[in-house]
Coordinates of C-alpha atoms in Angstrom, one line a residue:
M59 CA -35.1 -73.9 108.4
F60 CA -35.5 -77.8 109.0
G61 CA -35.5 -78.2 112.3
P62 CA -36.6 -81.4 114.5
Q63 CA -39.7 -80.0 114.9
Q64 CA -40.7 -80.1 110.8
L65 CA -39.0 -83.4 110.6
K66 CA -41.5 -84.6 113.5
A67 CA -44.5 -82.8 111.3
D68 CA -43.7 -84.4 108.1
A69 CA -43.8 -88.1 109.7
E70 CA -47.2 -87.3 111.2
R71 CA -48.7 -86.3 108.2
A72 CA -46.9 -89.2 106.5
K73 CA -48.6 -91.9 109.1
A74 CA -51.9 -90.4 108.6
Q75 CA -51.7 -90.9 105.1
R76 CA -50.9 -94.1 104.9
P77 CA -54.2 -95.9 105.1
Q78 CA -55.8 -94.1 102.6
V79 CA -52.8 -95.4 100.2
V80 CA -53.4 -99.4 101.6
A81 CA -57.3 -98.8 100.6
G82 CA -56.6 -97.8 97.4
T83 CA -54.0 -100.4 96.9
A84 CA -56.7 -103.1 98.2
A85 CA -59.6 -102.0 96.1
G86 CA -57.6 -100.9 93.0
P87 CA -55.9 -98.0 92.0
A88 CA -57.7 -94.4 93.3
P89 CA -58.6 -92.6 90.2
K90 CA -56.8 -89.5 89.3
P91 CA -58.8 -86.3 89.7
G92 CA -59.4 -85.1 86.3
P93 CA -60.9 -82.1 85.0
A94 CA -64.2 -80.8 86.1
P95 CA -66.8 -82.3 83.4
K96 CA -68.2 -79.5 81.4
P97 CA -71.8 -79.0 81.5
E98 CA -74.2 -80.1 78.7
P99 CA -75.6 -77.2 77.0
K100 CA -79.1 -76.6 77.2
P101 CA -81.3 -77.2 74.0
K102 CA -82.5 -74.0 72.8
P103 CA -86.0 -73.9 72.6
E104 CA -87.3 -74.4 69.0
P105 CA -89.2 -70.9 67.8
K106 CA -92.8 -70.8 67.7
A107 CA -94.2 -70.7 64.6
K108 CA -96.1 -67.4 64.1
A109 CA -99.8 -67.5 63.7
K110 CA -101.3 -65.7 60.7
P111 CA -102.4 -62.4 61.3
K112 CA -106.2 -62.7 61.1
P113 CA -107.9 -60.1 58.4
P114 CA -109.3 -56.8 60.3
A115 CA -112.8 -56.9 60.5
R116 CA -114.6 -55.0 58.0
K117 CA -115.5 -51.4 59.3
P118 CA -117.6 -48.6 57.4
P119 CA -116.4 -45.3 55.9
G120 CA -115.0 -43.7 58.5
G121 CA -113.7 -46.1 60.7
G122 CA -116.6 -46.4 63.1
P123 CA -118.7 -49.4 64.1
Q124 CA -120.6 -51.0 62.2
R125 CA -124.5 -49.0 62.4
P126 CA -128.0 -50.6 62.3
L127 CA -129.7 -50.8 59.0
Y128 CA -132.2 -48.0 60.0
V129 CA -129.9 -45.9 62.1
A130 CA -128.0 -45.8 58.9
G131 CA -130.6 -44.6 56.9
L132 CA -131.8 -41.8 59.2
V133 CA -128.3 -40.9 59.4
G134 CA -128.2 -40.4 55.4
A135 CA -131.5 -39.0 55.2
L136 CA -130.3 -35.9 57.3
W137 CA -127.5 -35.8 55.3
C138 CA -129.3 -35.4 51.9
V139 CA -131.8 -33.0 53.5
G140 CA -129.4 -30.8 55.2
I141 CA -127.0 -30.5 51.9
G142 CA -130.1 -30.0 49.7
L143 CA -131.2 -27.1 51.6
A144 CA -127.5 -25.3 52.3
V145 CA -127.2 -25.3 48.6
L146 CA -130.7 -23.8 47.7
T147 CA -130.2 -21.7 50.3
T148 CA -127.1 -20.1 48.8
I149 CA -129.0 -19.5 45.5
T150 CA -132.0 -17.9 47.2
L151 CA -130.0 -15.7 49.3
V152 CA -128.1 -14.2 46.1
G153 CA -131.5 -13.7 44.4
W154 CA -133.2 -12.2 47.5
I155 CA -129.9 -9.7 47.9
A156 CA -129.9 -8.7 43.9
A157 CA -133.9 -8.7 43.8
P158 CA -136.4 -6.7 45.4
R159 CA -136.3 -7.6 49.2
T160 CA -140.4 -8.7 49.1
A161 CA -139.9 -10.9 45.6
L162 CA -138.3 -13.8 48.1
G163 CA -140.0 -13.5 51.2
H164 CA -140.4 -11.0 54.2
G165 CA -137.2 -11.0 56.1
L166 CA -135.1 -14.4 57.0
P167 CA -138.2 -16.1 58.0
G168 CA -139.7 -15.6 54.4
V169 CA -136.4 -16.5 52.7
F170 CA -136.4 -19.6 54.8
R171 CA -139.8 -20.7 53.6
T172 CA -138.9 -19.9 50.0
V173 CA -136.0 -22.4 49.9
V174 CA -138.0 -25.2 51.6
N175 CA -140.4 -24.4 48.7
F176 CA -138.1 -24.5 45.9
W177 CA -136.5 -27.9 47.7
L178 CA -140.1 -29.6 47.7
V179 CA -140.3 -28.2 43.9
S180 CA -137.1 -30.2 43.1
H181 CA -138.6 -33.1 44.4
H182 CA -141.6 -32.6 42.4
A183 CA -144.2 -31.4 44.8
G184 CA -146.4 -28.7 43.8
F185 CA -148.0 -25.7 46.0
S186 CA -150.8 -23.6 46.1
Y187 CA -151.0 -19.9 46.2
S188 CA -153.5 -17.3 45.7
G189 CA -153.9 -17.2 41.9
G190 CA -154.2 -20.8 41.7
R191 CA -151.9 -24.2 41.8
F192 CA -148.8 -24.1 40.2
G193 CA -147.7 -27.8 39.1
L194 CA -145.7 -27.0 35.9
L195 CA -142.5 -28.1 37.4
P196 CA -139.1 -28.4 36.5
L197 CA -137.5 -31.6 36.1
G198 CA -133.9 -30.3 36.0
V199 CA -133.6 -29.6 39.5
L200 CA -134.6 -33.6 40.2
V201 CA -130.5 -33.6 39.8
L202 CA -129.7 -32.2 42.8
P203 CA -131.8 -34.4 45.2
G204 CA -130.8 -37.3 42.8
A205 CA -127.4 -36.9 42.9
L206 CA -127.4 -36.6 46.9
L207 CA -129.7 -39.5 47.3
H208 CA -127.7 -41.9 44.9
R209 CA -124.7 -41.1 47.2
C210 CA -126.4 -41.7 50.1
G211 CA -127.8 -45.5 49.1
G212 CA -124.4 -46.6 48.6
W213 CA -122.7 -45.0 52.0
V214 CA -125.9 -46.5 53.8
L215 CA -124.8 -50.4 52.4
R216 CA -121.5 -50.0 52.8
A217 CA -122.6 -48.6 56.8
A218 CA -124.9 -51.3 57.7
G219 CA -122.4 -54.1 56.5
G220 CA -124.7 -55.3 53.3
A221 CA -122.4 -54.8 50.5
D222 CA -121.9 -58.7 50.5
G223 CA -125.3 -59.1 50.8
S224 CA -127.8 -60.2 47.7
R225 CA -130.4 -58.3 46.0
R226 CA -132.6 -57.9 48.6
A227 CA -130.2 -55.9 50.7
V228 CA -130.5 -53.2 47.5
L229 CA -134.6 -52.8 48.5
R230 CA -133.9 -53.1 52.2
V231 CA -131.2 -50.0 51.9
A232 CA -133.6 -48.4 49.8
V233 CA -136.5 -48.5 52.1
A234 CA -134.7 -47.7 55.0
L235 CA -133.2 -44.6 53.4
A236 CA -136.7 -43.3 51.9
V237 CA -139.0 -43.8 54.7
P238 CA -137.3 -41.2 56.9
Y239 CA -136.3 -39.0 53.8
A240 CA -140.1 -38.5 52.8
V241 CA -141.1 -38.2 56.4
L242 CA -138.9 -35.1 56.8
A243 CA -140.0 -33.9 53.5
G244 CA -143.8 -33.9 55.1
M245 CA -142.7 -32.2 58.3
L246 CA -140.9 -29.4 56.0
A247 CA -144.0 -28.9 53.9
L248 CA -145.8 -28.6 56.8
A249 CA -143.6 -26.1 58.6
A250 CA -143.3 -23.8 55.2
A251 CA -147.0 -23.6 54.9
S252 CA -147.7 -19.9 55.2
P253 CA -151.2 -17.7 53.9
Q254 CA -149.9 -16.8 50.5
V255 CA -148.0 -20.3 49.4
H256 CA -149.4 -23.4 51.0
P257 CA -147.3 -26.6 49.7
S258 CA -149.0 -29.8 49.3
A259 CA -148.2 -32.3 52.3
W260 CA -149.0 -35.4 50.5
Q261 CA -147.5 -34.7 47.1
A262 CA -143.8 -33.9 49.6
L263 CA -144.6 -37.4 51.3
L264 CA -145.4 -39.5 47.6
T265 CA -143.0 -37.7 45.5
S266 CA -140.3 -37.5 48.1
F267 CA -140.8 -41.2 49.0
L268 CA -140.3 -42.4 45.2
V269 CA -137.2 -40.0 44.5
A270 CA -135.5 -41.7 47.2
V271 CA -136.4 -45.1 46.8
V272 CA -135.7 -45.0 42.9
A273 CA -132.5 -42.8 43.5
G274 CA -131.4 -44.5 46.6
G275 CA -131.9 -48.0 45.3
L276 CA -129.6 -47.3 42.5
G277 CA -126.9 -46.3 44.6
A278 CA -126.9 -49.1 47.0
A279 CA -127.0 -51.3 43.5
R280 CA -124.1 -49.5 42.2
A281 CA -122.3 -50.2 45.7
L282 CA -123.1 -53.7 45.6
V283 CA -121.8 -54.2 42.2
A284 CA -118.7 -52.4 43.0
A285 CA -118.0 -54.8 45.8
R286 CA -118.6 -57.6 44.1
A287 CA -116.3 -56.4 41.3
R288 CA -113.5 -55.3 44.1
G289 CA -110.2 -57.9 43.6
R290 CA -111.6 -59.4 40.5
G291 CA -110.8 -57.0 37.7
V292 CA -114.5 -57.0 36.7
R293 CA -116.2 -53.6 35.8
S294 CA -118.5 -52.4 37.7
G295 CA -120.7 -49.5 35.0
L296 CA -124.2 -49.8 34.0
G297 CA -123.6 -53.4 32.5
A298 CA -122.6 -54.8 35.7
L299 CA -125.5 -53.2 37.1
L300 CA -127.9 -54.5 34.6
K301 CA -126.6 -58.2 35.7
L302 CA -128.3 -57.5 38.9
L303 CA -131.8 -58.7 37.0
P304 CA -133.2 -61.6 36.0
E305 CA -132.3 -62.3 32.1
R306 CA -135.8 -61.5 30.5
P307 CA -136.3 -58.2 32.5
R308 CA -132.7 -57.3 32.0
S309 CA -133.4 -57.5 28.1
L310 CA -136.7 -55.7 28.2
V311 CA -135.0 -52.6 29.9
I312 CA -132.4 -52.5 27.5
G313 CA -134.9 -52.4 24.5
V314 CA -137.3 -49.7 26.5
S315 CA -133.7 -47.9 27.4
G316 CA -133.1 -47.7 23.9
A317 CA -136.5 -46.9 22.6
V318 CA -136.9 -43.8 24.7
A319 CA -133.2 -42.7 24.1
V320 CA -134.2 -42.4 20.7
L321 CA -137.5 -40.7 21.0
L322 CA -135.9 -38.5 23.4
G323 CA -133.1 -37.6 21.0
S324 CA -135.7 -36.4 18.3
G325 CA -137.3 -34.4 20.7
A326 CA -134.3 -32.4 21.8
L327 CA -133.2 -32.5 18.2
L328 CA -136.9 -30.5 17.4
V329 CA -136.4 -28.1 20.4
G330 CA -132.3 -27.5 19.5
G331 CA -133.6 -26.9 15.9
S332 CA -136.5 -24.2 16.3
L333 CA -134.8 -22.4 19.0
A334 CA -131.9 -21.9 16.9
L335 CA -134.5 -20.6 14.2
H336 CA -136.2 -18.2 16.5
I337 CA -132.9 -16.9 18.3
G338 CA -134.2 -13.6 17.6
E339 CA -137.6 -13.8 19.5
A340 CA -135.5 -15.2 22.5
G341 CA -133.6 -12.0 22.6
R342 CA -136.6 -9.7 22.3
V343 CA -137.9 -11.5 25.3
Y344 CA -134.9 -11.0 27.2
G345 CA -134.7 -7.2 26.7
L346 CA -138.4 -7.1 27.8
L347 CA -137.6 -8.8 31.0
A348 CA -134.2 -6.7 31.4
P349 CA -133.4 -8.9 34.6
G350 CA -129.9 -7.6 35.0
V351 CA -126.5 -9.4 35.7
V352 CA -127.7 -11.6 38.5
G353 CA -131.2 -12.1 37.3
T354 CA -129.9 -12.8 33.9
L355 CA -127.6 -15.9 35.8
L356 CA -130.6 -17.1 37.9
L357 CA -132.9 -17.1 34.7
I358 CA -130.3 -19.1 32.5
I359 CA -130.7 -21.7 35.6
V360 CA -134.7 -21.6 35.6
E361 CA -134.2 -22.2 31.8
L362 CA -131.9 -25.2 31.8
A363 CA -134.1 -26.3 35.0
Y364 CA -137.2 -26.5 32.2
L365 CA -134.9 -28.0 29.2
P366 CA -136.1 -31.5 30.1
N367 CA -139.6 -30.3 30.1
A368 CA -139.0 -28.7 26.4
V369 CA -137.6 -32.2 25.3
I370 CA -140.5 -34.2 26.6
W371 CA -142.8 -31.6 24.9
G372 CA -140.8 -32.3 21.4
L373 CA -141.1 -36.0 22.1
A374 CA -144.5 -35.6 22.3
Y375 CA -144.7 -33.7 19.0
A376 CA -142.7 -36.6 17.1
V377 CA -145.3 -39.1 18.7
G378 CA -148.3 -37.0 17.4
P379 CA -150.4 -35.7 20.1
G380 CA -148.3 -32.5 20.6
F381 CA -148.9 -30.4 23.7
A382 CA -151.0 -27.6 24.7
V383 CA -149.9 -24.3 26.0
G384 CA -153.1 -23.2 27.8
A385 CA -156.6 -24.1 27.2
G386 CA -157.6 -24.0 23.7
T387 CA -154.2 -24.3 22.3
S388 CA -152.1 -27.1 20.4
V389 CA -148.9 -27.4 18.8
S390 CA -148.7 -30.8 16.6
P391 CA -148.2 -32.0 13.5
N392 CA -152.0 -31.4 12.6
G393 CA -151.3 -27.5 13.0
V394 CA -150.5 -24.9 15.5
T395 CA -153.2 -23.1 17.5
L396 CA -151.4 -20.4 19.9
D397 CA -153.0 -17.6 21.7
A398 CA -151.1 -15.3 24.2
V399 CA -147.7 -16.7 25.6
P400 CA -145.9 -16.0 28.9
A401 CA -142.8 -14.3 28.6
F402 CA -140.2 -16.5 29.0
P403 CA -137.2 -16.8 26.8
L404 CA -137.4 -20.6 26.1
L405 CA -141.1 -20.5 24.6
A406 CA -139.7 -18.6 22.0
A407 CA -139.1 -21.9 20.2
L408 CA -142.9 -22.2 19.4
P409 CA -143.7 -22.6 16.0
E410 CA -145.9 -19.8 14.3
P411 CA -149.9 -20.5 14.3
G412 CA -150.7 -21.8 11.3
Q413 CA -149.7 -25.1 9.6
A414 CA -146.8 -27.3 10.8
P415 CA -143.6 -26.6 9.7
A416 CA -142.6 -29.2 6.8
L417 CA -139.4 -29.8 8.4
S418 CA -141.0 -30.8 11.8
L419 CA -142.6 -33.7 10.1
L420 CA -139.4 -35.5 9.9
A421 CA -139.7 -36.2 13.3
L422 CA -142.4 -38.5 12.7
A423 CA -140.4 -41.3 12.0
A424 CA -139.1 -41.2 15.5
P425 CA -141.7 -43.6 17.0
F426 CA -140.7 -45.9 14.3
L427 CA -137.1 -46.0 14.1
A428 CA -137.3 -46.2 18.1
G429 CA -139.5 -49.4 17.9
I430 CA -136.5 -50.9 15.7
V431 CA -133.7 -50.0 18.1
G432 CA -136.0 -51.5 20.9
G433 CA -137.1 -54.5 19.2
T434 CA -133.4 -55.3 18.1
L435 CA -131.8 -54.9 21.2
T436 CA -134.4 -56.9 23.2
M437 CA -133.8 -60.0 20.7
R438 CA -129.9 -59.3 20.8
A439 CA -130.1 -59.6 24.6
M440 CA -132.1 -62.5 25.2
P441 CA -132.8 -64.4 21.8
T442 CA -135.8 -66.7 22.2
L443 CA -136.2 -70.3 20.7
T444 CA -139.6 -70.4 19.7
Q445 CA -140.0 -67.7 16.5
E446 CA -143.6 -66.8 17.3
A447 CA -142.8 -65.6 20.8
A448 CA -140.3 -63.0 19.2
P449 CA -143.3 -60.5 18.0
M450 CA -144.7 -60.5 21.5
W451 CA -141.6 -59.4 23.4
G452 CA -141.1 -57.0 20.9
F453 CA -144.3 -55.7 21.4
A454 CA -144.3 -55.6 24.7
S455 CA -140.7 -53.5 24.6
G456 CA -143.1 -51.0 22.8
V457 CA -146.0 -51.2 25.5
L458 CA -144.0 -50.5 28.2
T459 CA -141.9 -47.7 26.1
G460 CA -144.7 -46.1 25.6
A461 CA -145.8 -46.4 29.7
V462 CA -142.4 -44.4 30.0
A463 CA -143.3 -41.8 27.8
A464 CA -146.7 -41.4 29.2
V465 CA -145.2 -41.0 32.7
L466 CA -142.8 -38.4 31.2
A467 CA -145.5 -36.4 29.6
A468 CA -147.4 -36.5 32.9
L469 CA -144.1 -35.0 34.8
S470 CA -143.2 -32.6 32.2
G471 CA -146.8 -30.7 32.2
G472 CA -149.2 -29.3 34.6
P473 CA -151.3 -26.1 35.4
L474 CA -149.6 -22.7 35.6
G475 CA -151.9 -20.9 37.9
G476 CA -155.4 -20.2 37.3
G477 CA -157.7 -19.4 34.0
R478 CA -156.3 -19.9 30.6
L479 CA -152.8 -21.7 31.6
V480 CA -154.5 -24.3 33.7
A481 CA -153.3 -26.8 31.3
V482 CA -149.7 -26.9 29.9
G483 CA -148.2 -29.8 28.6
P484 CA -148.8 -32.7 26.6
S485 CA -151.4 -35.3 27.5
A486 CA -150.2 -38.4 29.3
W487 CA -152.6 -41.0 27.8
Q488 CA -152.6 -39.6 24.5
V489 CA -148.8 -39.6 23.9
G490 CA -148.9 -43.5 25.9
L491 CA -151.2 -44.8 23.8
L492 CA -149.9 -43.9 20.4
A493 CA -146.2 -44.3 21.7
A494 CA -146.8 -48.1 22.7
L495 CA -148.6 -48.3 19.0
E496 CA -146.1 -47.0 17.1
V497 CA -143.3 -48.4 18.6
G498 CA -144.8 -51.6 19.7
I499 CA -145.7 -52.3 16.1
A500 CA -142.0 -52.0 14.8
A501 CA -140.5 -53.5 17.8
A502 CA -142.6 -56.6 17.3
L503 CA -141.1 -56.6 13.0
A504 CA -138.0 -55.7 14.4
A505 CA -137.5 -58.4 17.1
W506 CA -138.9 -60.8 14.4
L507 CA -136.3 -60.8 12.1
T508 CA -133.3 -60.4 14.6
N509 CA -134.7 -63.4 16.2
W510 CA -134.7 -65.1 13.2
R511 CA -131.3 -63.9 12.2
V512 CA -129.8 -65.2 15.3
Q513 CA -131.6 -68.3 14.9
R514 CA -129.9 -68.9 11.6
R515 CA -126.3 -67.6 12.7
P516 CA -123.7 -70.7 13.7
A517 CA -123.3 -70.9 17.0
T518 CA -119.4 -70.4 17.8
P519 CA -117.9 -73.1 19.8
P520 CA -116.6 -72.2 23.2
K521 CA -113.2 -73.2 22.3
A522 CA -113.0 -70.7 19.2
K523 CA -114.4 -68.0 22.1
A524 CA -111.3 -68.7 24.1
K525 CA -109.2 -68.6 21.6
A526 CA -110.4 -64.9 20.5
K527 CA -110.1 -63.8 23.5
A528 CA -106.6 -65.2 24.2
K529 CA -105.4 -63.7 20.8
A530 CA -107.3 -60.5 21.7
K531 CA -105.3 -60.4 25.0
R532 CA -102.1 -61.5 23.6
K533 CA -99.4 -59.0 23.9
P534 CA -97.4 -57.6 20.8
V535 CA -94.3 -60.0 20.2
V536 CA -91.0 -57.8 20.8
R537 CA -88.6 -58.4 17.9
P538 CA -85.1 -58.3 19.0
V539 CA -83.0 -55.8 17.3
P540 CA -80.2 -56.8 15.5
V541 CA -76.9 -56.2 17.1
P542 CA -73.6 -55.6 14.4
V543 CA -71.2 -57.9 15.1
P544 CA -67.4 -56.4 14.4
A545 CA -65.5 -57.5 11.2
P546 CA -63.0 -60.2 12.2
A547 CA -59.6 -59.5 11.5
P548 CA -57.4 -60.1 8.8
A549 CA -55.6 -63.2 8.8
P550 CA -52.2 -62.6 8.4
A551 CA -50.5 -62.8 5.4
E552 CA -48.9 -66.4 4.4
D553 CA -45.1 -67.4 4.9
R554 CA -44.3 -68.5 1.5
S555 CA -40.5 -69.0 2.5
P556 CA -39.3 -72.8 1.6
R557 CA -39.6 -74.9 4.4
P558 CA -37.2 -77.5 5.0
E559 CA -37.9 -81.3 3.5
P560 CA -38.5 -84.0 6.4
P561 CA -35.8 -86.3 6.1
R562 CA -35.7 -89.6 4.1
P563 CA -35.6 -92.5 6.2
A564 CA -32.0 -94.5 5.6
E565 CA -32.0 -97.4 3.0
P566 CA -30.8 -100.5 4.3
A567 CA -27.8 -101.9 3.4
P568 CA -27.5 -104.7 0.8
R569 CA -27.0 -108.2 2.4
P570 CA -23.9 -110.1 1.7
A571 CA -23.8 -112.5 -1.1
D572 CA -24.5 -116.1 0.4
P573 CA -21.9 -118.6 -1.2
F574 CA -23.7 -121.5 -0.9
A575 CA -27.3 -120.0 -2.7
P576 CA -28.2 -121.4 -6.0
P577 CA -27.9 -119.6 -9.0
A578 CA -30.3 -117.0 -10.2
M579 CA -33.3 -118.4 -13.0
E580 CA -34.3 -116.0 -16.0
F581 CA -37.4 -116.9 -17.6
E582 CA -38.1 -116.4 -21.7
E583 CA -41.7 -116.3 -23.0
A584 CA -42.5 -119.2 -25.1
E585 CA -44.8 -119.0 -28.3
P586 CA -48.6 -119.1 -27.9
V587 CA -49.7 -122.3 -28.4
L588 CA -53.3 -121.3 -29.0
A589 CA -54.4 -119.0 -31.8
P590 CA -55.4 -115.2 -31.3
R591 CA -59.5 -115.2 -31.0
R592 CA -61.3 -114.1 -34.0
P593 CA -63.7 -111.1 -33.8
A594 CA -67.5 -111.7 -32.7
R595 CA -69.8 -111.9 -35.3
A596 CA -72.9 -109.2 -35.1
K597 CA -75.6 -110.7 -33.5
A598 CA -79.4 -110.4 -35.0
R599 CA -81.9 -108.2 -33.6
P600 CA -84.5 -110.3 -32.0
N601 CA -87.3 -107.8 -33.6
T602 CA -86.5 -108.0 -37.2
P603 CA -88.8 -111.1 -38.5
P604 CA -86.8 -113.5 -40.6
A605 CA -87.0 -112.8 -44.8
P606 CA -89.4 -115.0 -46.5
A607 CA -87.7 -118.0 -48.5
E608 CA -87.8 -117.4 -52.0
P609 CA -89.3 -120.9 -53.8
Y610 CA -86.9 -122.1 -55.6
D611 CA -86.6 -125.0 -58.8
E612 CA -84.8 -128.2 -58.3
V613 CA -81.7 -127.9 -59.8
E614 CA -78.6 -130.0 -59.4
A615 CA -76.9 -129.8 -55.9
T616 CA -73.8 -127.7 -56.1
E617 CA -71.4 -126.7 -53.3
I618 CA -72.3 -123.4 -52.0
E619 CA -69.1 -121.1 -50.9
P620 CA -69.2 -119.5 -47.5
E621 CA -69.7 -115.7 -47.3
P622 CA -67.0 -113.8 -46.4
E623 CA -67.4 -112.5 -42.7
V624 CA -67.9 -108.9 -42.3
E625 CA -67.0 -107.0 -39.8
T626 CA -69.8 -104.8 -37.5
E627 CA -69.3 -101.5 -36.1
L628 CA -70.3 -103.4 -32.7
T629 CA -67.0 -104.9 -31.9
Q630 CA -63.5 -104.0 -33.0
P631 CA -61.0 -106.0 -33.9
E632 CA -58.4 -106.8 -31.4
P633 CA -54.9 -106.0 -32.9
E634 CA -52.3 -108.8 -34.1
R635 CA -49.6 -109.6 -31.3
P636 CA -46.1 -110.1 -32.4
V637 CA -45.1 -113.9 -32.4
P638 CA -41.8 -114.0 -31.1
S639 CA -39.4 -115.8 -32.7
Q640 CA -38.6 -119.2 -32.4
R641 CA -34.8 -120.1 -30.7
E642 CA -33.1 -122.5 -32.9
S643 CA -32.5 -124.4 -29.7
A644 CA -34.7 -126.5 -27.9
P645 CA -35.8 -125.6 -24.4
D646 CA -34.1 -127.7 -22.0
R647 CA -37.5 -127.1 -19.0
T648 CA -41.0 -126.0 -19.8
E649 CA -43.1 -124.7 -17.5
N650 CA -46.9 -123.9 -17.6
R651 CA -48.4 -120.6 -15.7
G652 CA -51.4 -119.1 -16.1
G653 CA -52.3 -120.9 -19.4
A654 CA -48.6 -119.8 -21.1
I655 CA -45.2 -121.8 -21.6
Y656 CA -42.2 -120.6 -20.4
V657 CA -39.0 -122.2 -21.1
L658 CA -36.5 -122.5 -18.5
R659 CA -33.0 -121.8 -19.7
D660 CA -30.1 -122.1 -17.5
P661 CA -27.9 -118.8 -17.8
G662 CA -24.6 -120.5 -18.4
A663 CA -25.7 -122.4 -21.4
D664 CA -25.4 -119.1 -23.6
G665 CA -22.0 -119.0 -22.7
E666 CA -21.2 -121.9 -24.4

């Protein structure tokens, strides 16, 4: 295997490698090939901070884009008109099917005109017909357009993005909703006109605009308050709605609302009591009409619609002027004068002609009670610093109450055709004037008294108010229920067996006697040198005064024997110690130790 050719090739290979070895030795040893260096790990990129997600833009209800204000107002007006007409169309069709076909119009076009007239009547817009003008409109049907406009006002405010605005946004929303609504009402009044029934276009424009402004504005204000209260835990009811007003107008609104509520309550009591007393007459009127099942339901709806009118007539009776049911008639506390009355079940509550019922005269105290309530609420809502201004604000609340009563009286009455029924309802100016005087005087006195009491009341410091609120919000303390603890186990009986005594230490062994030690010495007590002490004499008391010396005559001096000493109870004599006998032999040595003399004797001397 290893031939000459193989050896020659190895020699050439070694010769070719020799210069590399020499060069390596001259410059130094050649570096040994080591392992390949590991690549450095690349630094991991730092994670980027996640950006906070931006809150989504607030969108109006329904997820659509934000609408311009007047576009939203137009949409809301169309929505309110459409729903109102749909509701009234349903009721009218039911009556058209149950009643004779010509009662509510000829055919479907006649039914549509009747529906539009009913819709205009619900906004308190009258109409004229061949027999005269119909202006005694039910106030109860105002609930339908009022509720729709109230809801629509809040929707328009949110849809237009004005929920975070100020109080001016409420006014803009009310106007943006009321203008197209009134225009639509005017167009419907013109469209529903016919030779038989002719609605009043100007009344439709005016009343629709006012209803939309009031109801839509209240809805927008309610939505604004709810938007402000969202996330703050604040209620958004009537109290929060009133806070949108300045302080003094707010106090007047509160006072007027309380007074009007008392007046309306007295009117409702009068109507309810009178209707309960004349329930038989109402049943007789139902029998005369014989409306049937469907007609009875429709008649009940009409009566409920006219019920607010009857309550306002009762208010007018409590104030004093009363009301009329036709020309030349009067129903008041001064007396009752009536003529033929329309066959309507609600009119059965009218009293009999003649003197007014004695029980109804109690209602004359209602205006003064309303004034007390109104004046008190006005001053409690915002007291005044000047005592003279309190009656003025109370009287102002009474005047405003009279104005509200006049408006209600005007809305509750009106003509019912021509002829004798041209005047039905209370007189607006009479009711307003008497209500302003009666309620205003009582409110002035109540406001003065309330403001005087508020000023005398000590102001509660803010810290006390905060403590009271914290105490009211404090949660009840939950007391821990005691957990029964198990009784300890009885201790084991003691072991009374005798225990072994510990070992005593061993006594040390006696030392061996030292032969060179001196002999032991004995001590003997010696006789005492000093006599025993005498008992101490009783000391004289310091408080005892000395006895006065007795006078004596001069006598010969004689020797006075000393008195024997008397032992007192304060000290006891010491027992006598036995005196040791003296030894015959004299001591060889004596020693004094502590005052005692000891005789030292050698023990060996006794043995001699």
